[in-house]
Amino acid sequence: GPALPPRALPAPSRAVPHLHCPSLQHFRDNYLIPQRPVVLEGVMDHWPCMKKWSVDYFWEVAGCRTVPVELGARYTDEEWSQQLMTVSDFISQYIMAENNIGYLAQHQLFDQIPELKEDITIPDYCCLGEGEEDDITINAWFGPGGTISPLHQDPQQNFLAQVFGRKYIRLYSPQDSENLYPHESQILHNTSQVDVEDPDLVKFPNFTKAAFQSCILMPGQILFIPVKYWHYVRSLELSFSVSFWWS
């Protein structure tokens, strides 16, 4: 009979590969240069944050600091907003109260609170990039279960390091961009219109053509997200992650 068109069936999901402390050269040749996602294990085992960080510890070292907090399950929601509040208010209103969804997501946290920066280490693999160490952006992501980062892409390579809690993550190649229906607007052109876990296939029929990889990122694991790779992230429980953006 006639050959089926390629990928007529829903594209398969594949697990992201895992590697234990690969050498710089192995990581470069097999993941960085070909731009393939990978979960790195054993790299952050010795970071002090793995033993020290907890809700109580943040309250203690950062409670009185004022930080921007994102309110709402995801930044594409109508009711999403940003508000300044102290870390202790954020913890009592959003971490302890189960019904409110709010996310502390920001890069000034480590500049404001040097104690926290001493608890993490920039992964050695970042030295394979063109930039200097000062060019690396370090972001904190702290929030309850249920927070979602909609499917989006970033302009730099990303290491997402999981300190506590677990995150469900889905990854789509930039080659599939046209099947992911990016927003038309300039401000959201790096974000997909599709709700990944409940897609409207009448509105976005080609979404089923896009192959994806997925993983549950566990504490102590670092996910390499290549530049412009589309990623969707849902916190499964109270979670703290650190991301390193590098070029």
mmCIF file of C-alpha atoms in Angstrom:
data_model
loop_
_atom_site.group_PDB
_atom_site.id
_atom_site.type_symbol
_atom_site.label_atom_id
_atom_site.label_comp_id
_atom_site.label_asym_id
_atom_site.label_seq_id
_atom_site.Cartn_x
_atom_site.Cartn_y
_atom_site.Cartn_z
ATOM 1 C CA GLY A 1 0.000 0.000 0.000
ATOM 2 C CA PRO A 2 0.990 3.685 -0.075
ATOM 3 C CA ALA A 3 3.616 4.710 2.462
ATOM 4 C CA LEU A 4 2.242 6.514 5.485
ATOM 5 C CA PRO A 5 3.264 10.161 5.745
ATOM 6 C CA PRO A 6 6.107 10.520 8.235
ATOM 7 C CA ARG A 7 4.920 10.921 11.840
ATOM 8 C CA ALA A 8 1.219 10.501 11.075
ATOM 9 C CA LEU A 9 0.755 8.918 14.489
ATOM 10 C CA PRO A 10 1.182 10.939 17.681
ATOM 11 C CA ALA A 11 4.905 11.351 18.124
ATOM 12 C CA PRO A 12 6.463 9.098 20.745
ATOM 13 C CA SER A 13 7.718 10.366 24.080
ATOM 14 C CA ARG A 14 11.275 9.473 25.011
ATOM 15 C CA ALA A 15 13.008 9.647 28.351
ATOM 16 C CA VAL A 16 15.824 12.159 28.698
ATOM 17 C CA PRO A 17 19.118 10.232 29.040
ATOM 18 C CA HIS A 18 20.952 10.294 32.394
ATOM 19 C CA LEU A 19 24.723 10.580 32.858
ATOM 20 C CA HIS A 20 26.834 10.373 35.996
ATOM 21 C CA CYS A 21 29.497 13.111 36.111
ATOM 22 C CA PRO A 22 30.520 12.977 32.437
ATOM 23 C CA SER A 23 33.913 14.411 31.492
ATOM 24 C CA LEU A 24 33.895 17.907 29.979
ATOM 25 C CA GLN A 25 34.829 16.438 26.593
ATOM 26 C CA HIS A 26 32.137 13.758 26.671
ATOM 27 C CA PHE A 27 29.489 16.323 27.601
ATOM 28 C CA ARG A 28 30.716 18.726 24.922
ATOM 29 C CA ASP A 29 30.926 16.179 22.102
ATOM 30 C CA ASN A 30 27.731 14.247 22.829
ATOM 31 C CA TYR A 31 25.357 16.864 24.270
ATOM 32 C CA LEU A 32 26.553 20.475 23.974
ATOM 33 C CA ILE A 33 27.681 20.448 20.334
ATOM 34 C CA PRO A 34 24.752 18.323 19.041
ATOM 35 C CA GLN A 35 22.414 20.271 21.390
ATOM 36 C CA ARG A 36 20.830 17.256 23.099
ATOM 37 C CA PRO A 37 19.194 17.445 26.543
ATOM 38 C CA VAL A 38 20.636 15.280 29.311
ATOM 39 C CA VAL A 39 20.148 14.805 33.066
ATOM 40 C CA LEU A 40 23.449 15.016 34.957
ATOM 41 C CA GLU A 41 23.767 13.058 38.189
ATOM 42 C CA GLY A 42 26.409 13.303 40.911
ATOM 43 C CA VAL A 43 27.459 16.826 39.894
ATOM 44 C CA MET A 44 25.755 18.700 42.743
ATOM 45 C CA ASP A 45 25.960 16.056 45.490
ATOM 46 C CA HIS A 46 28.607 18.064 47.338
ATOM 47 C CA TRP A 47 26.956 21.479 47.081
ATOM 48 C CA PRO A 48 26.248 22.761 50.633
ATOM 49 C CA CYS A 49 22.654 23.647 49.616
ATOM 50 C CA MET A 50 21.831 19.932 49.429
ATOM 51 C CA LYS A 51 22.241 19.594 53.195
ATOM 52 C CA LYS A 52 21.383 23.135 54.333
ATOM 53 C CA TRP A 53 18.448 24.463 52.356
ATOM 54 C CA SER A 54 14.913 24.249 53.716
ATOM 55 C CA VAL A 55 11.937 26.548 54.205
ATOM 56 C CA ASP A 56 13.163 27.295 57.735
ATOM 57 C CA TYR A 57 16.636 28.175 56.480
ATOM 58 C CA PHE A 58 15.275 30.657 53.895
ATOM 59 C CA TRP A 59 13.087 32.230 56.573
ATOM 60 C CA GLU A 60 16.178 32.614 58.751
ATOM 61 C CA VAL A 61 18.654 34.017 56.176
ATOM 62 C CA ALA A 62 16.250 35.885 53.887
ATOM 63 C CA GLY A 63 12.962 36.379 55.755
ATOM 64 C CA CYS A 64 13.150 40.170 55.910
ATOM 65 C CA ARG A 65 14.264 40.624 52.276
ATOM 66 C CA THR A 66 11.765 42.093 49.826
ATOM 67 C CA VAL A 67 11.520 40.057 46.625
ATOM 68 C CA PRO A 68 9.283 39.999 43.519
ATOM 69 C CA VAL A 69 6.785 37.122 43.630
ATOM 70 C CA GLU A 70 4.794 35.852 40.649
ATOM 71 C CA LEU A 71 1.156 35.242 41.577
ATOM 72 C CA GLY A 72 -0.939 32.765 39.593
ATOM 73 C CA ALA A 73 -0.292 29.265 38.285
ATOM 74 C CA ARG A 74 1.426 30.431 35.077
ATOM 75 C CA TYR A 75 2.530 33.697 33.481
ATOM 76 C CA THR A 76 0.162 33.290 30.511
ATOM 77 C CA ASP A 77 -2.940 33.342 32.755
ATOM 78 C CA GLU A 78 -5.136 36.459 32.730
ATOM 79 C CA GLU A 79 -4.979 36.821 36.501
ATOM 80 C CA TRP A 80 -1.208 36.431 36.703
ATOM 81 C CA SER A 81 0.610 39.310 38.384
ATOM 82 C CA GLN A 82 3.820 40.238 40.148
ATOM 83 C CA GLN A 83 4.023 41.640 43.643
ATOM 84 C CA LEU A 84 6.796 42.692 45.987
ATOM 85 C CA MET A 85 6.746 41.036 49.390
ATOM 86 C CA THR A 86 9.146 39.804 52.024
ATOM 87 C CA VAL A 87 10.400 36.233 51.854
ATOM 88 C CA SER A 88 8.714 35.506 55.204
ATOM 89 C CA ASP A 89 5.351 36.795 53.878
ATOM 90 C CA PHE A 90 5.815 34.705 50.737
ATOM 91 C CA ILE A 91 6.542 31.610 52.821
ATOM 92 C CA SER A 92 3.554 32.100 55.134
ATOM 93 C CA GLN A 93 1.077 33.033 52.362
ATOM 94 C CA TYR A 94 2.192 30.774 49.509
ATOM 95 C CA ILE A 95 4.366 27.982 50.862
ATOM 96 C CA MET A 96 2.417 27.201 54.029
ATOM 97 C CA ALA A 97 -1.035 27.996 52.616
ATOM 98 C CA GLU A 98 -1.842 25.197 50.180
ATOM 99 C CA ASN A 99 -4.562 27.017 48.218
ATOM 100 C CA ASN A 100 -2.524 29.972 46.953
ATOM 101 C CA ILE A 101 -0.225 29.628 43.972
ATOM 102 C CA GLY A 102 2.766 31.926 43.930
ATOM 103 C CA TYR A 103 6.342 31.595 42.738
ATOM 104 C CA LEU A 104 9.500 33.320 43.840
ATOM 105 C CA ALA A 105 11.496 33.484 40.611
ATOM 106 C CA GLN A 106 14.380 35.865 40.385
ATOM 107 C CA HIS A 107 18.100 36.354 39.876
ATOM 108 C CA GLN A 108 18.822 39.042 42.451
ATOM 109 C CA LEU A 109 18.338 36.602 45.308
ATOM 110 C CA PHE A 110 21.923 35.331 45.186
ATOM 111 C CA ASP A 111 23.329 38.848 44.833
ATOM 112 C CA GLN A 112 21.215 40.089 47.748
ATOM 113 C CA ILE A 113 22.009 37.168 50.032
ATOM 114 C CA PRO A 114 25.660 36.127 49.662
ATOM 115 C CA GLU A 115 25.192 33.235 52.132
ATOM 116 C CA LEU A 116 22.965 31.515 49.587
ATOM 117 C CA LYS A 117 25.431 31.967 46.746
ATOM 118 C CA GLU A 118 28.152 30.254 48.766
ATOM 119 C CA ASP A 119 25.924 27.158 48.996
ATOM 120 C CA ILE A 120 25.936 26.524 45.232
ATOM 121 C CA THR A 121 28.655 25.977 42.635
ATOM 122 C CA ILE A 122 28.647 27.007 38.979
ATOM 123 C CA PRO A 123 28.857 23.696 37.062
ATOM 124 C CA ASP A 124 32.285 23.150 35.469
ATOM 125 C CA TYR A 125 30.584 22.474 32.120
ATOM 126 C CA CYS A 126 29.781 26.197 31.839
ATOM 127 C CA CYS A 127 33.476 26.763 31.050
ATOM 128 C CA LEU A 128 32.770 25.197 27.631
ATOM 129 C CA GLY A 129 30.798 28.329 26.709
ATOM 130 C CA GLU A 130 32.080 31.532 25.148
ATOM 131 C CA GLY A 131 31.142 33.805 28.049
ATOM 132 C CA GLU A 132 32.954 34.719 31.243
ATOM 133 C CA GLU A 133 31.780 33.495 34.641
ATOM 134 C CA ASP A 134 30.314 36.968 35.295
ATOM 135 C CA ASP A 135 28.051 36.512 32.258
ATOM 136 C CA ILE A 136 26.278 33.532 33.837
ATOM 137 C CA THR A 137 22.789 34.389 35.118
ATOM 138 C CA ILE A 138 21.793 32.446 38.229
ATOM 139 C CA ASN A 139 18.060 32.289 38.986
ATOM 140 C CA ALA A 140 16.201 31.018 42.041
ATOM 141 C CA TRP A 141 12.878 29.190 41.590
ATOM 142 C CA PHE A 142 10.986 28.578 44.834
ATOM 143 C CA GLY A 143 7.335 27.629 45.010
ATOM 144 C CA PRO A 144 4.623 25.161 46.005
ATOM 145 C CA GLY A 145 3.442 22.173 44.015
ATOM 146 C CA GLY A 146 1.226 23.029 41.053
ATOM 147 C CA THR A 147 3.206 25.959 39.697
ATOM 148 C CA ILE A 148 3.750 25.714 35.952
ATOM 149 C CA SER A 149 6.174 27.269 33.516
ATOM 150 C CA PRO A 150 4.275 27.161 30.201
ATOM 151 C CA LEU A 151 6.079 25.698 27.185
ATOM 152 C CA HIS A 152 8.703 28.305 26.264
ATOM 153 C CA GLN A 153 12.270 28.728 25.005
ATOM 154 C CA ASP A 154 15.204 30.765 26.331
ATOM 155 C CA PRO A 155 18.020 32.509 24.418
ATOM 156 C CA GLN A 156 20.842 30.800 26.369
ATOM 157 C CA GLN A 157 22.022 27.334 27.380
ATOM 158 C CA ASN A 158 20.443 26.352 30.695
ATOM 159 C CA PHE A 159 21.424 24.065 33.554
ATOM 160 C CA LEU A 160 18.408 23.510 35.825
ATOM 161 C CA ALA A 161 19.617 22.174 39.189
ATOM 162 C CA GLN A 162 17.032 20.630 41.506
ATOM 163 C CA VAL A 163 17.723 21.191 45.229
ATOM 164 C CA PHE A 164 14.505 19.848 46.765
ATOM 165 C CA GLY A 165 11.142 18.689 45.465
ATOM 166 C CA ARG A 166 10.469 17.109 42.075
ATOM 167 C CA LYS A 167 9.536 18.659 38.735
ATOM 168 C CA TYR A 168 7.849 17.118 35.706
ATOM 169 C CA ILE A 169 9.565 18.479 32.585
ATOM 170 C CA ARG A 170 8.806 18.120 28.887
ATOM 171 C CA LEU A 171 11.239 19.116 26.147
ATOM 172 C CA TYR A 172 10.637 19.843 22.453
ATOM 173 C CA SER A 173 13.336 20.524 19.865
ATOM 174 C CA PRO A 174 13.511 23.970 18.208
ATOM 175 C CA GLN A 175 13.040 22.081 14.922
ATOM 176 C CA ASP A 176 9.436 21.497 16.033
ATOM 177 C CA SER A 177 8.714 25.198 16.684
ATOM 178 C CA GLU A 178 6.087 25.505 13.963
ATOM 179 C CA ASN A 179 4.098 22.636 15.510
ATOM 180 C CA LEU A 180 4.142 24.362 18.914
ATOM 181 C CA TYR A 181 2.180 27.473 17.880
ATOM 182 C CA PRO A 182 4.245 30.271 19.451
ATOM 183 C CA HIS A 183 2.246 33.357 20.440
ATOM 184 C CA GLU A 184 2.066 35.961 17.680
ATOM 185 C CA SER A 185 2.861 38.869 19.996
ATOM 186 C CA GLN A 186 6.469 40.013 20.241
ATOM 187 C CA ILE A 187 6.446 39.833 24.019
ATOM 188 C CA LEU A 188 5.329 36.161 24.120
ATOM 189 C CA HIS A 189 6.834 34.907 20.841
ATOM 190 C CA ASN A 190 9.096 32.593 22.888
ATOM 191 C CA THR A 191 6.025 30.955 24.507
ATOM 192 C CA SER A 192 3.704 28.312 23.043
ATOM 193 C CA GLN A 193 -0.063 28.865 22.977
ATOM 194 C CA VAL A 194 -0.635 25.179 23.706
ATOM 195 C CA ASP A 195 -1.480 23.859 27.162
ATOM 196 C CA VAL A 196 0.925 20.925 26.962
ATOM 197 C CA GLU A 197 -0.934 18.589 29.322
ATOM 198 C CA ASP A 198 -4.418 19.432 28.007
ATOM 199 C CA PRO A 199 -3.934 20.535 24.391
ATOM 200 C CA ASP A 200 -6.786 21.942 22.301
ATOM 201 C CA LEU A 201 -6.190 19.806 19.194
ATOM 202 C CA VAL A 202 -8.995 21.500 17.255
ATOM 203 C CA LYS A 203 -7.156 24.807 17.592
ATOM 204 C CA PHE A 204 -3.632 23.333 17.451
ATOM 205 C CA PRO A 205 -3.877 20.165 15.321
ATOM 206 C CA ASN A 206 -0.179 19.904 14.420
ATOM 207 C CA PHE A 207 0.835 19.776 18.077
ATOM 208 C CA THR A 208 0.541 15.969 17.914
ATOM 209 C CA LYS A 209 3.340 15.906 15.307
ATOM 210 C CA ALA A 210 5.887 17.309 17.742
ATOM 211 C CA ALA A 211 8.066 14.646 19.363
ATOM 212 C CA PHE A 212 9.065 15.283 22.949
ATOM 213 C CA GLN A 213 11.306 14.004 25.702
ATOM 214 C CA SER A 214 10.275 14.048 29.331
ATOM 215 C CA CYS A 215 11.691 13.457 32.782
ATOM 216 C CA ILE A 216 10.900 13.881 36.439
ATOM 217 C CA LEU A 217 13.793 15.939 37.759
ATOM 218 C CA MET A 218 14.760 14.701 41.225
ATOM 219 C CA PRO A 219 16.726 16.454 43.975
ATOM 220 C CA GLY A 220 20.445 16.329 43.176
ATOM 221 C CA GLN A 221 19.909 16.173 39.403
ATOM 222 C CA ILE A 222 20.790 18.859 36.845
ATOM 223 C CA LEU A 223 18.962 19.052 33.512
ATOM 224 C CA PHE A 224 20.851 20.487 30.524
ATOM 225 C CA ILE A 225 18.363 22.429 28.369
ATOM 226 C CA PRO A 226 20.079 23.467 25.112
ATOM 227 C CA VAL A 227 19.612 27.044 23.886
ATOM 228 C CA LYS A 228 16.156 27.625 22.309
ATOM 229 C CA TYR A 229 14.974 24.147 23.337
ATOM 230 C CA TRP A 230 11.284 24.359 24.267
ATOM 231 C CA HIS A 231 10.553 23.322 27.863
ATOM 232 C CA TYR A 232 7.464 22.939 30.028
ATOM 233 C CA VAL A 233 7.873 22.561 33.795
ATOM 234 C CA ARG A 234 5.348 21.592 36.482
ATOM 235 C CA SER A 235 6.303 21.384 40.162
ATOM 236 C CA LEU A 236 5.015 18.169 41.701
ATOM 237 C CA GLU A 237 5.497 19.488 45.243
ATOM 238 C CA LEU A 238 7.230 22.233 47.191
ATOM 239 C CA SER A 239 10.321 22.819 45.115
ATOM 240 C CA PHE A 240 13.533 24.816 44.982
ATOM 241 C CA SER A 241 15.579 24.901 41.781
ATOM 242 C CA VAL A 242 18.564 26.956 40.661
ATOM 243 C CA SER A 243 19.053 27.693 36.968
ATOM 244 C CA PHE A 244 22.292 28.758 35.337
ATOM 245 C CA TRP A 245 21.956 30.550 32.005
ATOM 246 C CA TRP A 246 25.188 30.590 30.008
ATOM 247 C CA SER A 247 26.329 31.126 26.427
#
